[in-house]
Tab-separated table of C-alpha atoms in Angstrom:
chain	number	residue	atom	x	y	z
A	1	UNK	CA	0.036	0.016	-0.034
A	2	UNK	CA	1.210	3.413	-1.055
A	3	UNK	CA	2.361	5.733	1.784
A	4	UNK	CA	0.013	8.902	2.220
A	5	UNK	CA	1.335	11.979	0.357
A	6	UNK	CA	2.797	14.543	2.799
A	7	UNK	CA	-0.303	16.851	2.320
A	8	UNK	CA	-2.588	14.065	3.196
A	9	UNK	CA	-0.664	12.820	6.292
A	10	UNK	CA	-2.165	14.783	8.922
A	11	UNK	CA	-5.909	14.001	7.691
A	12	UNK	CA	-6.355	10.698	5.881
A	13	UNK	CA	-3.263	9.162	7.036
A	14	UNK	CA	-3.284	10.236	10.687
A	15	UNK	CA	-3.555	7.699	13.489
A	16	UNK	CA	-4.702	7.582	17.009
A	17	UNK	CA	-2.765	10.016	19.327
A	18	UNK	CA	0.035	8.885	21.432
A	19	UNK	CA	-1.372	8.479	24.918
A	20	UNK	CA	0.652	7.316	27.735
A	21	UNK	CA	-0.558	5.386	30.883
A	22	UNK	CA	-1.428	8.570	32.859
A	23	UNK	CA	-3.693	10.069	30.103
A	24	UNK	CA	-1.181	12.563	28.705
A	25	UNK	CA	-1.156	12.836	25.007
A	26	UNK	CA	2.306	13.345	23.290
A	27	UNK	CA	2.169	16.151	20.623
A	28	UNK	CA	5.348	18.045	20.790
A	29	UNK	CA	8.529	16.469	19.556
A	30	UNK	CA	12.140	17.807	20.215
A	31	UNK	CA	14.409	16.495	17.349
A	32	UNK	CA	18.334	16.767	18.067
A	33	UNK	CA	20.371	17.033	14.869
A	34	UNK	CA	23.721	17.013	16.471
A	35	UNK	CA	25.325	16.515	19.977
A	36	UNK	CA	27.963	18.840	18.695
A	37	UNK	CA	28.148	22.604	20.086
A	38	UNK	CA	30.252	25.684	19.407
A	39	UNK	CA	29.757	26.817	23.038
A	40	UNK	CA	30.947	25.297	26.365
A	41	UNK	CA	28.442	26.554	28.789
A	42	UNK	CA	29.587	25.716	32.240
A	43	UNK	CA	26.143	24.258	33.416
A	44	UNK	CA	26.243	21.947	30.359
A	45	UNK	CA	29.710	20.821	29.217
A	46	UNK	CA	33.271	20.817	30.529
A	47	UNK	CA	35.777	23.188	28.999
A	48	UNK	CA	37.543	20.209	27.177
A	49	UNK	CA	37.401	16.627	26.520
A	50	UNK	CA	33.739	15.830	25.538
A	51	UNK	CA	33.732	13.349	22.699
A	52	UNK	CA	31.387	13.850	19.733
A	53	UNK	CA	29.371	10.996	18.162
A	54	UNK	CA	30.819	9.810	14.884
A	55	UNK	CA	29.036	11.211	11.759
A	56	UNK	CA	28.024	7.660	10.691
A	57	UNK	CA	25.952	7.475	14.141
A	58	UNK	CA	23.905	10.500	13.307
A	59	UNK	CA	20.763	10.120	11.662
A	60	UNK	CA	20.622	11.114	8.008
A	61	UNK	CA	18.456	13.921	6.612
A	62	UNK	CA	16.507	11.120	4.832
A	63	UNK	CA	16.160	9.087	8.117
A	64	UNK	CA	15.090	12.039	10.095
A	65	UNK	CA	12.407	13.072	7.541
A	66	UNK	CA	10.966	9.478	7.518
A	67	UNK	CA	10.567	9.333	11.127
A	68	UNK	CA	9.271	12.851	11.495
A	69	UNK	CA	6.581	11.804	8.849
A	70	UNK	CA	5.648	8.891	11.333
A	71	UNK	CA	5.475	10.996	14.259
A	72	UNK	CA	3.250	13.474	12.575
A	73	UNK	CA	1.019	10.486	11.369
A	74	UNK	CA	0.951	9.668	15.260
A	75	UNK	CA	-0.404	13.218	16.237
A	76	UNK	CA	2.776	15.150	16.608
A	77	UNK	CA	1.814	19.007	16.162
A	78	UNK	CA	4.909	20.803	17.041
A	79	UNK	CA	8.517	20.231	16.139
A	80	UNK	CA	11.456	21.870	17.714
A	81	UNK	CA	14.947	21.467	16.157
A	82	UNK	CA	17.698	21.228	18.846
A	83	UNK	CA	21.238	20.197	19.551
A	84	UNK	CA	23.978	20.535	20.918
A	85	UNK	CA	23.800	23.507	18.753
A	86	UNK	CA	21.673	22.712	15.734
A	87	UNK	CA	23.246	25.358	13.613
A	88	UNK	CA	26.471	23.551	13.354
A	89	UNK	CA	24.858	20.670	11.366
A	90	UNK	CA	25.913	21.163	7.803
A	91	UNK	CA	23.064	22.140	5.388
A	92	UNK	CA	20.405	22.643	7.959
A	93	UNK	CA	18.193	24.673	5.807
A	94	UNK	CA	18.039	21.548	3.528
A	95	UNK	CA	16.662	19.336	6.514
A	96	UNK	CA	14.255	22.179	7.303
A	97	UNK	CA	12.773	22.281	3.975
A	98	UNK	CA	12.601	18.465	4.037
A	99	UNK	CA	10.533	18.395	7.178
A	100	UNK	CA	8.170	21.147	6.056
A	101	UNK	CA	7.285	19.046	2.992
A	102	UNK	CA	6.382	16.119	5.084
A	103	UNK	CA	4.777	18.198	7.941
A	104	UNK	CA	3.230	21.132	6.053
A	105	UNK	CA	0.729	21.961	8.954
A	106	UNK	CA	3.095	21.448	11.774
A	107	UNK	CA	4.509	24.211	13.741
A	108	UNK	CA	8.477	24.033	13.299
A	109	UNK	CA	10.763	25.957	15.458
A	110	UNK	CA	14.467	25.758	16.598
A	111	UNK	CA	16.244	26.471	19.862
A	112	UNK	CA	19.783	28.092	19.330
A	113	UNK	CA	22.552	30.001	21.001
A	114	UNK	CA	22.217	32.326	17.996
A	115	UNK	CA	25.690	32.942	17.071
A	116	UNK	CA	25.296	31.651	13.617
A	117	UNK	CA	22.032	33.153	12.974
A	118	UNK	CA	23.317	36.312	11.213
A	119	UNK	CA	23.966	34.158	8.199
A	120	UNK	CA	21.417	31.317	8.722
A	121	UNK	CA	18.029	33.182	9.710
A	122	UNK	CA	17.071	34.074	6.131
A	123	UNK	CA	17.922	30.653	4.670
A	124	UNK	CA	16.049	28.878	7.520
A	125	UNK	CA	13.280	31.090	7.082
A	126	UNK	CA	12.861	30.592	3.403
A	127	UNK	CA	13.120	26.707	4.003
A	128	UNK	CA	10.020	26.913	6.297
A	129	UNK	CA	11.227	27.367	9.776
A	130	UNK	CA	8.626	29.390	11.869
A	131	UNK	CA	10.482	30.808	14.785
A	132	UNK	CA	13.598	30.602	16.957
A	133	UNK	CA	14.302	30.646	20.662
A	134	UNK	CA	17.732	32.026	21.381
A	135	UNK	CA	19.685	30.896	24.613
A	136	UNK	CA	21.135	33.889	26.341
A	137	UNK	CA	22.088	33.668	29.875
A	138	UNK	CA	23.806	37.171	30.551
A	139	UNK	CA	23.655	40.820	29.056
A	140	UNK	CA	27.072	41.601	30.317
A	141	UNK	CA	30.068	40.587	27.962
A	142	UNK	CA	32.325	39.404	30.905
A	143	UNK	CA	29.813	37.071	32.423
A	144	UNK	CA	28.433	35.843	29.131
A	145	UNK	CA	32.047	34.821	28.178
A	146	UNK	CA	32.376	33.330	31.598
A	147	UNK	CA	29.300	31.310	31.377
A	148	UNK	CA	29.617	29.979	27.654
A	149	UNK	CA	33.413	30.087	27.715
A	150	UNK	CA	33.146	32.240	24.281
A	151	UNK	CA	33.302	35.844	23.887
A	152	UNK	CA	30.579	36.139	21.687
A	153	UNK	CA	27.728	38.321	22.876
A	154	UNK	CA	27.599	40.763	20.224
A	155	UNK	CA	27.235	38.062	17.696
A	156	UNK	CA	24.438	36.643	19.692
A	157	UNK	CA	22.683	40.138	19.599
A	158	UNK	CA	23.354	40.267	15.633
A	159	UNK	CA	21.868	37.002	15.333
A	160	UNK	CA	18.731	37.777	17.290
A	161	UNK	CA	18.369	40.949	14.967
A	162	UNK	CA	18.825	38.865	11.963
A	163	UNK	CA	16.000	36.362	13.184
A	164	UNK	CA	13.714	39.371	13.489
A	165	UNK	CA	14.469	40.700	10.099
A	166	UNK	CA	13.907	37.192	8.691
A	167	UNK	CA	10.431	36.968	10.329
A	168	UNK	CA	11.412	34.068	12.577
A	169	UNK	CA	9.049	35.608	15.214
A	170	UNK	CA	8.338	35.916	18.051
A	171	UNK	CA	12.017	35.397	18.939
A	172	UNK	CA	11.897	34.171	22.491
A	173	UNK	CA	14.844	34.056	24.686
A	174	UNK	CA	15.670	31.455	27.306
A	175	UNK	CA	17.975	32.152	30.197
A	176	UNK	CA	19.318	29.524	32.458
A	177	UNK	CA	19.652	31.000	35.986
A	178	UNK	CA	22.558	29.727	38.264
A	179	UNK	CA	22.751	30.931	41.798
A	180	UNK	CA	25.710	32.996	42.521
A	181	UNK	CA	26.422	33.690	38.859
A	182	UNK	CA	23.810	35.509	36.844
A	183	UNK	CA	20.817	35.604	39.351
A	184	UNK	CA	21.465	39.229	39.785
A	185	UNK	CA	20.528	39.959	36.280
A	186	UNK	CA	17.050	38.971	36.393
A	187	UNK	CA	15.563	42.634	36.581
A	188	UNK	CA	17.898	43.727	33.934
A	189	UNK	CA	16.660	40.955	31.741
A	190	UNK	CA	13.054	42.157	32.425
A	191	UNK	CA	14.031	45.664	31.670
A	192	UNK	CA	15.709	44.512	28.395
A	193	UNK	CA	12.519	42.575	27.587
A	194	UNK	CA	10.474	45.708	27.836
A	195	UNK	CA	13.059	47.689	25.630
A	196	UNK	CA	13.169	45.100	23.051
A	197	UNK	CA	9.762	43.195	23.289
A	198	UNK	CA	11.389	39.865	23.386
A	199	UNK	CA	9.848	37.454	25.966
A	200	UNK	CA	12.480	36.124	28.420
A	201	UNK	CA	12.020	32.858	29.757
A	202	UNK	CA	13.868	31.924	32.904
A	203	UNK	CA	14.972	28.274	33.439
A	204	UNK	CA	15.760	26.621	36.823
A	205	UNK	CA	19.389	24.954	36.891
A	206	UNK	CA	18.887	21.318	36.164
A	207	UNK	CA	21.101	18.429	36.853
A	208	UNK	CA	21.917	17.552	33.146
A	209	UNK	CA	25.547	18.784	33.028
A	210	UNK	CA	28.191	16.363	31.537
A	211	UNK	CA	30.597	16.976	34.324
A	212	UNK	CA	27.937	16.270	36.939
A	213	UNK	CA	28.880	19.283	38.994
A	214	UNK	CA	25.218	20.290	39.603
A	215	UNK	CA	24.538	21.608	42.945
A	216	UNK	CA	20.980	22.071	44.402
A	217	UNK	CA	22.096	25.113	46.280
A	218	UNK	CA	22.673	26.906	42.974
A	219	UNK	CA	18.859	26.499	41.860
A	220	UNK	CA	17.083	29.737	42.135
A	221	UNK	CA	13.416	29.154	42.676
A	222	UNK	CA	11.319	30.537	39.970
A	223	UNK	CA	9.140	32.035	42.382
A	224	UNK	CA	11.958	34.171	43.732
A	225	UNK	CA	12.717	35.279	40.251
A	226	UNK	CA	9.175	36.366	39.651
A	227	UNK	CA	9.077	38.144	43.044
A	228	UNK	CA	12.223	40.018	42.314
A	229	UNK	CA	10.884	41.373	38.979
A	230	UNK	CA	7.479	42.030	40.264
A	231	UNK	CA	9.028	44.195	42.766
A	232	UNK	CA	10.327	46.554	39.966
A	233	UNK	CA	8.063	45.979	37.137
A	234	UNK	CA	4.715	44.759	38.257
A	235	UNK	CA	3.608	41.588	36.610
A	236	UNK	CA	0.145	40.040	35.686
A	237	UNK	CA	-0.175	36.326	34.971
A	238	UNK	CA	-1.197	35.017	31.737
A	239	UNK	CA	-3.694	32.160	31.067
A	240	UNK	CA	-1.840	28.845	31.087
A	241	UNK	CA	-1.087	27.220	27.657
A	242	UNK	CA	0.672	24.045	26.449
A	243	UNK	CA	4.082	25.578	27.179
A	244	UNK	CA	5.773	24.359	30.364
A	245	UNK	CA	6.578	28.140	31.131
A	246	UNK	CA	4.385	29.963	33.495
A	247	UNK	CA	3.885	33.308	31.660
A	248	UNK	CA	3.549	37.003	32.754
A	249	UNK	CA	2.972	40.236	31.060
A	250	UNK	CA	3.938	43.703	32.249
A	251	UNK	CA	1.032	45.342	34.199
A	252	UNK	CA	1.709	48.736	32.616
A	253	UNK	CA	1.295	47.339	29.085
A	254	UNK	CA	4.706	47.434	28.164
A	255	UNK	CA	5.953	45.102	25.291
A	256	UNK	CA	7.788	41.838	26.154
A	257	UNK	CA	7.014	39.704	29.228
A	258	UNK	CA	8.649	37.200	31.097
A	259	UNK	CA	8.151	33.320	31.707
A	260	UNK	CA	9.651	30.878	34.329
A	261	UNK	CA	10.319	27.083	33.868
A	262	UNK	CA	10.386	25.697	37.222
A	263	UNK	CA	11.529	22.311	36.405
A	264	UNK	CA	13.180	21.613	39.751
A	265	UNK	CA	10.977	23.393	42.376
A	266	UNK	CA	7.646	23.066	40.823
A	267	UNK	CA	7.769	20.054	38.330
A	268	UNK	CA	5.017	20.108	35.672
A	269	UNK	CA	5.322	16.267	34.684
A	270	UNK	CA	1.442	15.969	35.000
A	271	UNK	CA	1.016	18.003	32.021
A	272	UNK	CA	4.081	17.071	30.140
A	273	UNK	CA	3.404	16.611	26.152
A	274	UNK	CA	6.924	16.187	24.995
A	275	UNK	CA	8.991	13.561	23.412
A	276	UNK	CA	12.630	13.770	22.289
A	277	UNK	CA	14.640	12.249	19.328
A	278	UNK	CA	18.375	12.137	20.049
A	279	UNK	CA	20.557	12.985	17.199
A	280	UNK	CA	21.592	9.046	16.816
A	281	UNK	CA	17.907	7.977	16.669
A	282	UNK	CA	16.969	7.155	20.367
A	283	UNK	CA	13.554	8.047	21.696
A	284	UNK	CA	12.996	9.432	25.053
A	285	UNK	CA	9.782	10.091	26.804
A	286	UNK	CA	11.151	12.374	29.243
A	287	UNK	CA	14.144	14.796	29.594
A	288	UNK	CA	15.195	12.797	32.598
A	289	UNK	CA	14.330	9.342	31.418
A	290	UNK	CA	16.699	6.410	32.541
A	291	UNK	CA	15.752	4.314	29.362
A	292	UNK	CA	15.044	5.066	25.649
A	293	UNK	CA	14.054	3.189	22.509
A	294	UNK	CA	16.358	2.680	19.608
A	295	UNK	CA	14.737	3.650	16.232
A	296	UNK	CA	18.004	3.910	14.298
A	297	UNK	CA	18.835	0.263	14.355
A	298	UNK	CA	15.337	-1.010	13.286
A	299	UNK	CA	15.283	1.747	10.708
A	300	UNK	CA	18.413	0.756	9.174
A	301	UNK	CA	17.605	-2.817	9.375
A	302	UNK	CA	14.433	-2.372	6.990
A	303	UNK	CA	11.803	-1.930	9.739
A	304	UNK	CA	8.395	-0.970	8.255
A	305	UNK	CA	6.510	2.066	9.293
A	306	UNK	CA	4.031	0.175	11.112
A	307	UNK	CA	7.058	-1.508	13.231
A	308	UNK	CA	8.607	1.901	13.834
A	309	UNK	CA	5.355	3.188	14.937
A	310	UNK	CA	4.852	0.473	17.395
A	311	UNK	CA	8.099	1.183	18.969
A	312	UNK	CA	7.335	4.887	19.508
A	313	UNK	CA	3.840	3.789	20.818
A	314	UNK	CA	5.423	1.481	23.273
A	315	UNK	CA	7.937	4.251	24.574
A	316	UNK	CA	5.149	6.619	25.138
A	317	UNK	CA	2.861	4.031	26.846
A	318	UNK	CA	5.747	3.265	29.458
A	319	UNK	CA	6.348	7.018	30.150
A	320	UNK	CA	6.591	7.296	34.072
A	321	UNK	CA	4.620	9.678	36.055
A	322	UNK	CA	7.388	12.110	36.451
A	323	UNK	CA	10.979	12.632	37.197
A	324	UNK	CA	12.185	12.249	40.793
A	325	UNK	CA	14.391	15.379	41.192
A	326	UNK	CA	13.058	16.195	44.541
A	327	UNK	CA	13.071	12.567	45.973
A	328	UNK	CA	15.849	10.881	47.837
A	329	UNK	CA	16.109	8.025	45.215
A	330	UNK	CA	16.675	10.437	42.207
A	331	UNK	CA	19.062	9.020	39.689
A	332	UNK	CA	20.243	11.521	37.176
A	333	UNK	CA	20.393	10.207	33.319
A	334	UNK	CA	23.698	9.157	32.045
A	335	UNK	CA	23.362	11.501	29.097
A	336	UNK	CA	23.955	15.415	29.411
A	337	UNK	CA	21.684	17.763	27.972
A	338	UNK	CA	23.907	18.372	24.737
A	339	UNK	CA	23.384	14.536	24.324
A	340	UNK	CA	19.778	14.362	24.800
A	341	UNK	CA	18.612	17.555	22.964
A	342	UNK	CA	16.875	20.475	24.482
């Protein structure tokens, strides 16, 4: 039987949604296209010595496209391209165009450090990318260099501007807050949000660094971040949506806004709708999962679409109730964030 054409995949070819044992529907897929990164953020990677995956182990563009077509058939409505740093994958606009062809009605976005957007934003937009989220952990050059181990703040600002010009909007900003490092900048980020119109989302520091140096004492609770900003720029909460961030607007009507992602202090596992596909083809039902399902092996061994879909469904069905960061028996995953894909 012929596979459905891309335009029909979401209608005639769509299947029953991906529902886990707790009734949560998975409709958001994070796709890592590489584990490599051109930054060495202190909360993610060691300064040196992290081995990259051999090219042969990465999913090819054709393999990624085939799997995405299956995920869309299974009800995925949102695709987020991640890494590592996705823009270091050669010919990324070609992949985006291929994904757009098999997922014409699906939201396709990307999370990036922004340093290469000055030359890639327009080609990515032309290929079919909808929007970008840029990671930016400090507005100060010296602290940015300290946290990323790269003196590239101005290039990131240039990348954000390029993304705006290319129409990759709204450009959202992700900021990981590490206690004793950049927590004193949260009000400055709110002020910058009001000046630029970019929504800034503050993310709690999570135990996903490759060097396993995470300290709970350096986690700044999101409630404290909101209180600090609200004291200077009064905030009003927005109605919740499918995003994990709790969002706020400025009470005086200024542009921009903030969000907080309280993965550690206020987990949102009971409403999680996400799956992750690693760069070498492993499906993870949770960012902190201790097990994953290999799709690359069966894919390269000639598995049918139905067999691959069954593996995906089984992974979702076995999704646990939630991570156990705040429990004594918490076991951190072997993979770091760069190897999982944000």
